[in-house]
Amino acid sequence: MKELFLIYKNEIIYTTIIVVSLLIIQFTMKKAAHRVGKQSEIHISRTRLMLKYINILVSLIAVFALAFAWGIGYKDLSLIFSSVFAVIGVALFAIWSILSNVTSGIILFFSFPYKIGDKIRIHDKDAPIIGVIDDIKAFHLHIINDEGELVTYPNNLILQKAVSLIKKDVYLDEGKDSL
């Protein structure tokens, strides 16, 4: 065991530094997401979604950094990641709308002026929607219309349409069960 540590001493030290640094960065980013969520009164489920995105980002950075620390060369690493990104790129091109909705979900987390419980009107000329925001997911909004139906509306479209606030915090006024 001692010989193993002596052989890989630098790699183990670099790994320790990388792991500690990334844990500090992850902790800081999660605290910032919680602070933004609290200050903006964002529902906890949306904050948890941002925490998942932070975990994915930190994991990808960890893979890159640890690969360099353990001596995988730039050429080898670039070959592996260019191949992986080529396959991912083709797959994402095939499902670009999903990527668009996830990106819109991130934008909505930070800048959407309406909250869960607000009654809104989406000014869509083909099918206008009036209802209460029940939940904001990664891909779409859940809206309960006046007839009590659940309407899912894609996040990328909510950023493209005009939205009016009819009444703030309907759930607080009437109770969620009354819808």
Short mmCIF file of N, CA and C in Angstrom, two decimals:
data_model
loop_
_atom_site.label_atom_id
_atom_site.label_comp_id
_atom_site.label_asym_id
_atom_site.label_seq_id
_atom_site.Cartn_x
_atom_site.Cartn_y
_atom_site.Cartn_z
N MET A 1 0.83 -1.19 0.00
CA MET A 1 0.00 0.00 0.00
C MET A 1 0.87 1.25 0.00
N LYS A 2 1.94 1.21 0.80
CA LYS A 2 2.84 2.36 0.87
C LYS A 2 3.52 2.60 -0.47
N GLU A 3 3.89 1.50 -1.15
CA GLU A 3 4.53 1.61 -2.46
C GLU A 3 3.57 2.23 -3.48
N LEU A 4 2.32 1.82 -3.40
CA LEU A 4 1.30 2.36 -4.30
C LEU A 4 1.14 3.86 -4.09
N PHE A 5 1.12 4.28 -2.85
CA PHE A 5 1.01 5.71 -2.55
C PHE A 5 2.23 6.47 -3.07
N LEU A 6 3.41 5.89 -2.92
CA LEU A 6 4.63 6.56 -3.40
C LEU A 6 4.66 6.66 -4.92
N ILE A 7 4.16 5.63 -5.60
CA ILE A 7 4.14 5.66 -7.06
C ILE A 7 3.18 6.72 -7.57
N TYR A 8 1.99 6.79 -6.98
CA TYR A 8 0.95 7.70 -7.45
C TYR A 8 0.75 8.89 -6.51
N LYS A 9 1.80 9.31 -5.86
CA LYS A 9 1.71 10.38 -4.86
C LYS A 9 1.15 11.68 -5.45
N ASN A 10 1.70 12.11 -6.58
CA ASN A 10 1.24 13.37 -7.20
C ASN A 10 -0.21 13.27 -7.64
N GLU A 11 -0.58 12.14 -8.25
CA GLU A 11 -1.95 11.97 -8.73
C GLU A 11 -2.94 11.98 -7.56
N ILE A 12 -2.57 11.36 -6.47
CA ILE A 12 -3.46 11.32 -5.30
C ILE A 12 -3.60 12.72 -4.69
N ILE A 13 -2.52 13.46 -4.65
CA ILE A 13 -2.57 14.84 -4.13
C ILE A 13 -3.44 15.70 -5.04
N TYR A 14 -3.24 15.60 -6.38
CA TYR A 14 -4.05 16.38 -7.32
C TYR A 14 -5.53 16.00 -7.21
N THR A 15 -5.80 14.70 -7.07
CA THR A 15 -7.19 14.24 -6.93
C THR A 15 -7.83 14.83 -5.68
N THR A 16 -7.09 14.83 -4.59
CA THR A 16 -7.61 15.39 -3.34
C THR A 16 -7.90 16.88 -3.50
N ILE A 17 -6.99 17.60 -4.11
CA ILE A 17 -7.20 19.04 -4.33
C ILE A 17 -8.41 19.29 -5.22
N ILE A 18 -8.53 18.50 -6.29
CA ILE A 18 -9.65 18.67 -7.22
C ILE A 18 -10.97 18.37 -6.53
N VAL A 19 -11.03 17.28 -5.80
CA VAL A 19 -12.28 16.90 -5.13
C VAL A 19 -12.68 17.94 -4.09
N VAL A 20 -11.74 18.39 -3.28
CA VAL A 20 -12.06 19.41 -2.27
C VAL A 20 -12.50 20.71 -2.94
N SER A 21 -11.79 21.12 -3.99
CA SER A 21 -12.15 22.36 -4.69
C SER A 21 -13.55 22.27 -5.30
N LEU A 22 -13.84 21.14 -5.94
CA LEU A 22 -15.15 20.99 -6.56
C LEU A 22 -16.27 20.90 -5.52
N LEU A 23 -15.99 20.30 -4.39
CA LEU A 23 -17.00 20.26 -3.32
C LEU A 23 -17.29 21.67 -2.80
N ILE A 24 -16.26 22.48 -2.68
CA ILE A 24 -16.46 23.87 -2.24
C ILE A 24 -17.25 24.65 -3.30
N ILE A 25 -16.90 24.47 -4.57
CA ILE A 25 -17.62 25.14 -5.65
C ILE A 25 -19.07 24.69 -5.68
N GLN A 26 -19.30 23.39 -5.55
CA GLN A 26 -20.66 22.86 -5.56
C GLN A 26 -21.47 23.41 -4.39
N PHE A 27 -20.88 23.44 -3.21
CA PHE A 27 -21.55 23.97 -2.03
C PHE A 27 -21.91 25.44 -2.24
N THR A 28 -20.98 26.21 -2.79
CA THR A 28 -21.21 27.64 -3.03
C THR A 28 -22.33 27.85 -4.05
N MET A 29 -22.31 27.06 -5.13
CA MET A 29 -23.34 27.20 -6.16
C MET A 29 -24.71 26.80 -5.62
N LYS A 30 -24.76 25.76 -4.79
CA LYS A 30 -26.05 25.34 -4.21
C LYS A 30 -26.58 26.39 -3.25
N LYS A 31 -25.70 26.98 -2.45
CA LYS A 31 -26.12 28.05 -1.54
C LYS A 31 -26.67 29.23 -2.34
N ALA A 32 -25.99 29.57 -3.44
CA ALA A 32 -26.44 30.68 -4.28
C ALA A 32 -27.82 30.38 -4.89
N ALA A 33 -28.02 29.14 -5.35
CA ALA A 33 -29.32 28.76 -5.92
C ALA A 33 -30.41 28.83 -4.86
N HIS A 34 -30.11 28.37 -3.64
CA HIS A 34 -31.09 28.46 -2.55
C HIS A 34 -31.40 29.93 -2.24
N ARG A 35 -30.37 30.77 -2.22
CA ARG A 35 -30.57 32.19 -1.92
C ARG A 35 -31.44 32.86 -2.99
N VAL A 36 -31.15 32.57 -4.26
CA VAL A 36 -31.96 33.13 -5.35
C VAL A 36 -33.39 32.63 -5.24
N GLY A 37 -33.55 31.34 -4.94
CA GLY A 37 -34.89 30.77 -4.79
C GLY A 37 -35.67 31.41 -3.66
N LYS A 38 -34.99 31.66 -2.53
CA LYS A 38 -35.67 32.28 -1.38
C LYS A 38 -36.01 33.73 -1.65
N GLN A 39 -35.05 34.48 -2.20
CA GLN A 39 -35.27 35.91 -2.45
C GLN A 39 -36.36 36.13 -3.50
N SER A 40 -36.40 35.25 -4.49
CA SER A 40 -37.39 35.39 -5.56
C SER A 40 -38.67 34.64 -5.26
N GLU A 41 -38.75 34.00 -4.09
CA GLU A 41 -39.90 33.21 -3.68
C GLU A 41 -40.24 32.14 -4.71
N ILE A 42 -39.21 31.44 -5.15
CA ILE A 42 -39.37 30.37 -6.14
C ILE A 42 -39.71 29.08 -5.40
N HIS A 43 -40.64 28.33 -5.97
CA HIS A 43 -41.08 27.08 -5.36
C HIS A 43 -39.90 26.13 -5.19
N ILE A 44 -39.91 25.36 -4.12
CA ILE A 44 -38.79 24.48 -3.76
C ILE A 44 -38.52 23.43 -4.83
N SER A 45 -39.54 22.97 -5.53
CA SER A 45 -39.31 21.96 -6.57
C SER A 45 -38.48 22.52 -7.72
N ARG A 46 -38.66 23.78 -8.03
CA ARG A 46 -37.84 24.42 -9.07
C ARG A 46 -36.41 24.60 -8.59
N THR A 47 -36.24 24.89 -7.32
CA THR A 47 -34.90 25.03 -6.76
C THR A 47 -34.18 23.68 -6.80
N ARG A 48 -34.90 22.62 -6.49
CA ARG A 48 -34.30 21.28 -6.53
C ARG A 48 -33.85 20.91 -7.95
N LEU A 49 -34.61 21.35 -8.94
CA LEU A 49 -34.24 21.10 -10.33
C LEU A 49 -32.91 21.80 -10.65
N MET A 50 -32.75 23.02 -10.19
CA MET A 50 -31.49 23.74 -10.39
C MET A 50 -30.34 23.02 -9.69
N LEU A 51 -30.60 22.44 -8.54
CA LEU A 51 -29.56 21.70 -7.81
C LEU A 51 -29.12 20.47 -8.61
N LYS A 52 -30.05 19.82 -9.31
CA LYS A 52 -29.68 18.69 -10.17
C LYS A 52 -28.77 19.16 -11.30
N TYR A 53 -29.09 20.31 -11.90
CA TYR A 53 -28.26 20.85 -12.97
C TYR A 53 -26.86 21.18 -12.44
N ILE A 54 -26.77 21.70 -11.24
CA ILE A 54 -25.48 22.01 -10.63
C ILE A 54 -24.68 20.73 -10.42
N ASN A 55 -25.33 19.68 -9.95
CA ASN A 55 -24.65 18.40 -9.75
C ASN A 55 -24.09 17.85 -11.06
N ILE A 56 -24.86 17.96 -12.13
CA ILE A 56 -24.40 17.48 -13.44
C ILE A 56 -23.20 18.28 -13.91
N LEU A 57 -23.26 19.59 -13.76
CA LEU A 57 -22.15 20.46 -14.17
C LEU A 57 -20.88 20.14 -13.40
N VAL A 58 -20.98 20.01 -12.10
CA VAL A 58 -19.80 19.71 -11.27
C VAL A 58 -19.25 18.33 -11.61
N SER A 59 -20.11 17.37 -11.89
CA SER A 59 -19.65 16.03 -12.27
C SER A 59 -18.87 16.05 -13.57
N LEU A 60 -19.35 16.81 -14.56
CA LEU A 60 -18.62 16.92 -15.83
C LEU A 60 -17.25 17.58 -15.63
N ILE A 61 -17.22 18.63 -14.84
CA ILE A 61 -15.94 19.28 -14.55
C ILE A 61 -15.00 18.32 -13.83
N ALA A 62 -15.53 17.52 -12.93
CA ALA A 62 -14.72 16.54 -12.19
C ALA A 62 -14.11 15.51 -13.13
N VAL A 63 -14.89 15.04 -14.09
CA VAL A 63 -14.37 14.05 -15.04
C VAL A 63 -13.20 14.64 -15.82
N PHE A 64 -13.37 15.87 -16.33
CA PHE A 64 -12.28 16.52 -17.07
C PHE A 64 -11.04 16.69 -16.19
N ALA A 65 -11.21 17.25 -15.02
CA ALA A 65 -10.08 17.56 -14.14
C ALA A 65 -9.36 16.29 -13.68
N LEU A 66 -10.12 15.27 -13.30
CA LEU A 66 -9.50 14.02 -12.83
C LEU A 66 -8.78 13.28 -13.97
N ALA A 67 -9.31 13.38 -15.15
CA ALA A 67 -8.63 12.77 -16.30
C ALA A 67 -7.26 13.40 -16.51
N PHE A 68 -7.18 14.72 -16.40
CA PHE A 68 -5.89 15.39 -16.52
C PHE A 68 -4.97 15.04 -15.35
N ALA A 69 -5.51 14.96 -14.16
CA ALA A 69 -4.70 14.67 -12.99
C ALA A 69 -4.06 13.28 -13.06
N TRP A 70 -4.76 12.33 -13.68
CA TRP A 70 -4.23 10.96 -13.75
C TRP A 70 -3.47 10.69 -15.04
N GLY A 71 -3.15 11.76 -15.78
CA GLY A 71 -2.21 11.63 -16.88
C GLY A 71 -2.78 11.29 -18.23
N ILE A 72 -4.04 11.40 -18.40
CA ILE A 72 -4.59 11.20 -19.73
C ILE A 72 -4.22 12.43 -20.54
N GLY A 73 -3.59 12.22 -21.66
CA GLY A 73 -3.08 13.32 -22.46
C GLY A 73 -4.19 14.13 -23.13
N TYR A 74 -3.81 15.33 -23.56
CA TYR A 74 -4.77 16.20 -24.23
C TYR A 74 -5.30 15.56 -25.51
N LYS A 75 -4.42 14.90 -26.25
CA LYS A 75 -4.85 14.28 -27.51
C LYS A 75 -5.84 13.14 -27.25
N ASP A 76 -5.53 12.32 -26.26
CA ASP A 76 -6.42 11.20 -25.93
C ASP A 76 -7.77 11.71 -25.44
N LEU A 77 -7.69 12.68 -24.55
CA LEU A 77 -8.92 13.24 -23.98
C LEU A 77 -9.75 13.95 -25.05
N SER A 78 -9.08 14.69 -25.92
CA SER A 78 -9.83 15.40 -26.97
C SER A 78 -10.46 14.41 -27.95
N LEU A 79 -9.79 13.31 -28.23
CA LEU A 79 -10.37 12.29 -29.11
C LEU A 79 -11.61 11.66 -28.49
N ILE A 80 -11.51 11.32 -27.21
CA ILE A 80 -12.65 10.71 -26.51
C ILE A 80 -13.82 11.67 -26.46
N PHE A 81 -13.56 12.90 -26.01
CA PHE A 81 -14.66 13.84 -25.84
C PHE A 81 -15.22 14.34 -27.17
N SER A 82 -14.39 14.47 -28.20
CA SER A 82 -14.94 14.88 -29.50
C SER A 82 -15.84 13.79 -30.07
N SER A 83 -15.47 12.53 -29.86
CA SER A 83 -16.33 11.43 -30.31
C SER A 83 -17.64 11.41 -29.54
N VAL A 84 -17.54 11.57 -28.22
CA VAL A 84 -18.75 11.58 -27.39
C VAL A 84 -19.64 12.76 -27.75
N PHE A 85 -19.04 13.95 -27.90
CA PHE A 85 -19.83 15.13 -28.24
C PHE A 85 -20.42 15.05 -29.64
N ALA A 86 -19.74 14.37 -30.57
CA ALA A 86 -20.31 14.18 -31.91
C ALA A 86 -21.58 13.34 -31.83
N VAL A 87 -21.51 12.26 -31.06
CA VAL A 87 -22.70 11.40 -30.90
C VAL A 87 -23.80 12.17 -30.18
N ILE A 88 -23.43 12.88 -29.11
CA ILE A 88 -24.42 13.67 -28.37
C ILE A 88 -25.01 14.76 -29.25
N GLY A 89 -24.17 15.40 -30.06
CA GLY A 89 -24.64 16.45 -30.97
C GLY A 89 -25.68 15.94 -31.95
N VAL A 90 -25.43 14.77 -32.52
CA VAL A 90 -26.40 14.18 -33.45
C VAL A 90 -27.70 13.86 -32.71
N ALA A 91 -27.56 13.30 -31.51
CA ALA A 91 -28.75 12.97 -30.72
C ALA A 91 -29.52 14.23 -30.33
N LEU A 92 -28.80 15.28 -29.93
CA LEU A 92 -29.48 16.50 -29.54
C LEU A 92 -30.12 17.21 -30.72
N PHE A 93 -29.51 17.09 -31.90
CA PHE A 93 -30.13 17.67 -33.08
C PHE A 93 -31.45 16.98 -33.35
N ALA A 94 -31.49 15.67 -33.11
CA ALA A 94 -32.72 14.91 -33.33
C ALA A 94 -33.79 15.28 -32.30
N ILE A 95 -33.36 15.71 -31.11
CA ILE A 95 -34.34 16.05 -30.07
C ILE A 95 -34.11 17.48 -29.57
N TRP A 96 -33.94 18.40 -30.51
CA TRP A 96 -33.61 19.78 -30.16
C TRP A 96 -34.71 20.45 -29.34
N SER A 97 -35.95 20.05 -29.52
CA SER A 97 -37.03 20.70 -28.77
C SER A 97 -36.92 20.41 -27.28
N ILE A 98 -36.45 19.22 -26.93
CA ILE A 98 -36.27 18.89 -25.51
C ILE A 98 -35.19 19.78 -24.92
N LEU A 99 -34.08 19.93 -25.64
CA LEU A 99 -33.00 20.80 -25.18
C LEU A 99 -33.49 22.25 -25.06
N SER A 100 -34.31 22.67 -26.01
CA SER A 100 -34.87 24.02 -25.98
C SER A 100 -35.74 24.22 -24.75
N ASN A 101 -36.55 23.23 -24.41
CA ASN A 101 -37.42 23.34 -23.24
C ASN A 101 -36.63 23.33 -21.94
N VAL A 102 -35.56 22.52 -21.86
CA VAL A 102 -34.73 22.50 -20.65
C VAL A 102 -34.04 23.85 -20.48
N THR A 103 -33.49 24.38 -21.56
CA THR A 103 -32.84 25.70 -21.50
C THR A 103 -33.84 26.77 -21.09
N SER A 104 -35.03 26.70 -21.64
CA SER A 104 -36.09 27.65 -21.26
C SER A 104 -36.46 27.48 -19.80
N GLY A 105 -36.45 26.25 -19.31
CA GLY A 105 -36.73 26.00 -17.89
C GLY A 105 -35.71 26.67 -16.99
N ILE A 106 -34.45 26.66 -17.40
CA ILE A 106 -33.40 27.34 -16.62
C ILE A 106 -33.63 28.85 -16.65
N ILE A 107 -33.96 29.38 -17.82
CA ILE A 107 -34.24 30.82 -17.94
C ILE A 107 -35.44 31.19 -17.09
N LEU A 108 -36.48 30.37 -17.11
CA LEU A 108 -37.68 30.65 -16.31
C LEU A 108 -37.36 30.66 -14.82
N PHE A 109 -36.43 29.80 -14.39
CA PHE A 109 -36.06 29.76 -12.98
C PHE A 109 -35.55 31.11 -12.50
N PHE A 110 -34.75 31.76 -13.34
CA PHE A 110 -34.13 33.01 -12.92
C PHE A 110 -34.93 34.25 -13.27
N SER A 111 -35.81 34.20 -14.29
CA SER A 111 -36.42 35.45 -14.73
C SER A 111 -37.93 35.42 -14.95
N PHE A 112 -38.60 34.33 -14.65
CA PHE A 112 -40.04 34.26 -14.87
C PHE A 112 -40.74 35.05 -13.77
N PRO A 113 -41.51 36.08 -14.12
CA PRO A 113 -42.10 36.95 -13.10
C PRO A 113 -43.31 36.35 -12.39
N TYR A 114 -43.81 35.23 -12.84
CA TYR A 114 -45.00 34.63 -12.25
C TYR A 114 -44.61 33.42 -11.43
N LYS A 115 -45.35 33.16 -10.39
CA LYS A 115 -45.04 32.08 -9.45
C LYS A 115 -46.15 31.02 -9.48
N ILE A 116 -45.88 29.90 -8.83
CA ILE A 116 -46.90 28.87 -8.69
C ILE A 116 -48.04 29.46 -7.86
N GLY A 117 -49.26 29.30 -8.36
CA GLY A 117 -50.43 29.84 -7.67
C GLY A 117 -50.97 31.10 -8.33
N ASP A 118 -50.22 31.71 -9.25
CA ASP A 118 -50.70 32.91 -9.95
C ASP A 118 -51.63 32.50 -11.09
N LYS A 119 -52.69 33.29 -11.28
CA LYS A 119 -53.59 33.08 -12.41
C LYS A 119 -53.10 33.93 -13.57
N ILE A 120 -52.87 33.28 -14.71
CA ILE A 120 -52.31 33.98 -15.86
C ILE A 120 -53.15 33.75 -17.11
N ARG A 121 -52.90 34.58 -18.11
CA ARG A 121 -53.49 34.43 -19.44
C ARG A 121 -52.34 34.38 -20.42
N ILE A 122 -52.28 33.32 -21.24
CA ILE A 122 -51.28 33.21 -22.29
C ILE A 122 -51.96 33.64 -23.58
N HIS A 123 -51.42 34.68 -24.19
CA HIS A 123 -52.02 35.27 -25.39
C HIS A 123 -51.54 34.53 -26.64
N ASP A 124 -52.11 33.36 -26.84
CA ASP A 124 -51.81 32.55 -28.02
C ASP A 124 -53.00 32.69 -28.96
N LYS A 125 -52.76 33.17 -30.18
CA LYS A 125 -53.89 33.45 -31.08
C LYS A 125 -54.64 32.18 -31.48
N ASP A 126 -53.95 31.04 -31.52
CA ASP A 126 -54.61 29.80 -31.89
C ASP A 126 -55.42 29.20 -30.73
N ALA A 127 -54.87 29.25 -29.53
CA ALA A 127 -55.55 28.66 -28.38
C ALA A 127 -55.16 29.42 -27.12
N PRO A 128 -55.82 30.54 -26.83
CA PRO A 128 -55.48 31.28 -25.60
C PRO A 128 -55.79 30.44 -24.37
N ILE A 129 -54.94 30.57 -23.37
CA ILE A 129 -55.08 29.77 -22.15
C ILE A 129 -55.19 30.71 -20.96
N ILE A 130 -56.21 30.45 -20.14
CA ILE A 130 -56.37 31.17 -18.88
C ILE A 130 -56.41 30.13 -17.78
N GLY A 131 -55.56 30.30 -16.78
CA GLY A 131 -55.55 29.33 -15.70
C GLY A 131 -54.54 29.67 -14.63
N VAL A 132 -54.49 28.79 -13.64
CA VAL A 132 -53.60 28.97 -12.49
C VAL A 132 -52.37 28.09 -12.69
N ILE A 133 -51.18 28.64 -12.45
CA ILE A 133 -49.95 27.87 -12.56
C ILE A 133 -49.91 26.89 -11.40
N ASP A 134 -49.94 25.61 -11.74
CA ASP A 134 -49.92 24.55 -10.73
C ASP A 134 -48.50 24.10 -10.42
N ASP A 135 -47.65 24.04 -11.45
CA ASP A 135 -46.26 23.63 -11.25
C ASP A 135 -45.45 24.08 -12.44
N ILE A 136 -44.14 24.28 -12.22
CA ILE A 136 -43.22 24.64 -13.29
C ILE A 136 -42.15 23.56 -13.33
N LYS A 137 -42.18 22.76 -14.37
CA LYS A 137 -41.27 21.62 -14.52
C LYS A 137 -40.09 22.00 -15.41
N ALA A 138 -39.21 21.05 -15.64
CA ALA A 138 -38.04 21.29 -16.49
C ALA A 138 -38.44 21.51 -17.95
N PHE A 139 -39.51 20.84 -18.41
CA PHE A 139 -39.89 20.91 -19.80
C PHE A 139 -41.14 21.75 -20.07
N HIS A 140 -42.02 21.89 -19.07
CA HIS A 140 -43.29 22.55 -19.31
C HIS A 140 -43.90 23.09 -18.02
N LEU A 141 -44.92 23.94 -18.21
CA LEU A 141 -45.71 24.45 -17.09
C LEU A 141 -46.98 23.61 -16.97
N HIS A 142 -47.43 23.38 -15.74
CA HIS A 142 -48.74 22.78 -15.51
C HIS A 142 -49.68 23.92 -15.15
N ILE A 143 -50.74 24.06 -15.93
CA ILE A 143 -51.72 25.11 -15.71
C ILE A 143 -53.09 24.45 -15.55
N ILE A 144 -53.81 24.84 -14.51
CA ILE A 144 -55.19 24.36 -14.31
C ILE A 144 -56.10 25.45 -14.86
N ASN A 145 -56.84 25.12 -15.94
CA ASN A 145 -57.72 26.14 -16.53
C ASN A 145 -59.01 26.27 -15.73
N ASP A 146 -59.87 27.17 -16.15
CA ASP A 146 -61.10 27.46 -15.41
C ASP A 146 -62.06 26.28 -15.36
N GLU A 147 -61.94 25.35 -16.30
CA GLU A 147 -62.78 24.14 -16.29
C GLU A 147 -62.19 23.04 -15.42
N GLY A 148 -61.04 23.29 -14.81
CA GLY A 148 -60.40 22.31 -13.94
C GLY A 148 -59.49 21.33 -14.67
N GLU A 149 -59.27 21.56 -15.95
CA GLU A 149 -58.41 20.68 -16.74
C GLU A 149 -56.94 21.05 -16.53
N LEU A 150 -56.10 20.03 -16.57
CA LEU A 150 -54.66 20.25 -16.49
C LEU A 150 -54.13 20.48 -17.90
N VAL A 151 -53.52 21.63 -18.11
CA VAL A 151 -52.93 21.97 -19.40
C VAL A 151 -51.41 22.03 -19.22
N THR A 152 -50.69 21.31 -20.07
CA THR A 152 -49.23 21.42 -20.05
C THR A 152 -48.83 22.34 -21.19
N TYR A 153 -47.97 23.31 -20.87
CA TYR A 153 -47.55 24.29 -21.87
C TYR A 153 -46.02 24.29 -21.91
N PRO A 154 -45.42 24.06 -23.08
CA PRO A 154 -43.96 23.96 -23.18
C PRO A 154 -43.26 25.25 -22.74
N ASN A 155 -42.13 25.07 -22.05
CA ASN A 155 -41.38 26.22 -21.54
C ASN A 155 -40.88 27.12 -22.66
N ASN A 156 -40.46 26.54 -23.79
CA ASN A 156 -39.94 27.39 -24.85
C ASN A 156 -41.03 28.28 -25.45
N LEU A 157 -42.28 27.82 -25.44
CA LEU A 157 -43.37 28.65 -25.96
C LEU A 157 -43.78 29.75 -24.98
N ILE A 158 -43.66 29.48 -23.68
CA ILE A 158 -44.04 30.50 -22.70
C ILE A 158 -43.13 31.72 -22.81
N LEU A 159 -41.89 31.51 -23.26
CA LEU A 159 -40.97 32.63 -23.45
C LEU A 159 -41.26 33.40 -24.74
N GLN A 160 -42.00 32.78 -25.65
CA GLN A 160 -42.28 33.41 -26.94
C GLN A 160 -43.64 34.11 -26.97
N LYS A 161 -44.49 33.84 -26.02
CA LYS A 161 -45.84 34.40 -26.01
C LYS A 161 -45.98 35.48 -24.94
N ALA A 162 -46.90 36.38 -25.18
CA ALA A 162 -47.22 37.37 -24.16
C ALA A 162 -48.04 36.70 -23.07
N VAL A 163 -47.73 37.03 -21.81
CA VAL A 163 -48.41 36.45 -20.66
C VAL A 163 -48.87 37.59 -19.77
N SER A 164 -50.14 37.53 -19.35
CA SER A 164 -50.69 38.55 -18.45
C SER A 164 -50.99 37.92 -17.10
N LEU A 165 -50.74 38.69 -16.06
CA LEU A 165 -51.10 38.26 -14.71
C LEU A 165 -52.53 38.71 -14.44
N ILE A 166 -53.40 37.75 -14.13
CA ILE A 166 -54.79 38.06 -13.81
C ILE A 166 -54.94 38.26 -12.31
N LYS A 167 -54.40 37.32 -11.52
CA LYS A 167 -54.50 37.41 -10.08
C LYS A 167 -53.31 36.72 -9.45
N LYS A 168 -52.73 37.35 -8.47
CA LYS A 168 -51.54 36.82 -7.81
C LYS A 168 -51.94 35.86 -6.69
N ASP A 169 -51.24 34.73 -6.59
CA ASP A 169 -51.40 33.75 -5.51
C ASP A 169 -52.85 33.33 -5.29
N VAL A 170 -53.45 32.75 -6.32
CA VAL A 170 -54.82 32.26 -6.22
C VAL A 170 -54.92 31.16 -5.17
N TYR A 171 -53.89 30.31 -5.06
CA TYR A 171 -53.92 29.21 -4.09
C TYR A 171 -54.02 29.74 -2.67
N LEU A 172 -53.36 30.85 -2.41
CA LEU A 172 -53.41 31.40 -1.06
C LEU A 172 -54.79 31.96 -0.75
N ASP A 173 -55.47 32.49 -1.79
CA ASP A 173 -56.79 33.07 -1.59
C ASP A 173 -57.88 32.02 -1.45
N GLU A 174 -57.86 31.02 -2.36
CA GLU A 174 -58.97 30.08 -2.43
C GLU A 174 -58.63 28.70 -1.89
N GLY A 175 -57.37 28.38 -1.80
CA GLY A 175 -56.99 27.01 -1.41
C GLY A 175 -56.85 26.17 -2.66
N LYS A 176 -55.86 25.30 -2.71
CA LYS A 176 -55.56 24.52 -3.90
C LYS A 176 -56.67 23.55 -4.27
N ASP A 177 -57.40 23.03 -3.28
CA ASP A 177 -58.43 22.03 -3.56
C ASP A 177 -59.65 22.61 -4.25
N SER A 178 -59.84 23.92 -4.17
CA SER A 178 -61.05 24.49 -4.75
C SER A 178 -60.96 24.65 -6.25
N LEU A 179 -59.80 24.41 -6.83
CA LEU A 179 -59.68 24.53 -8.29
C LEU A 179 -60.11 23.23 -8.90
#
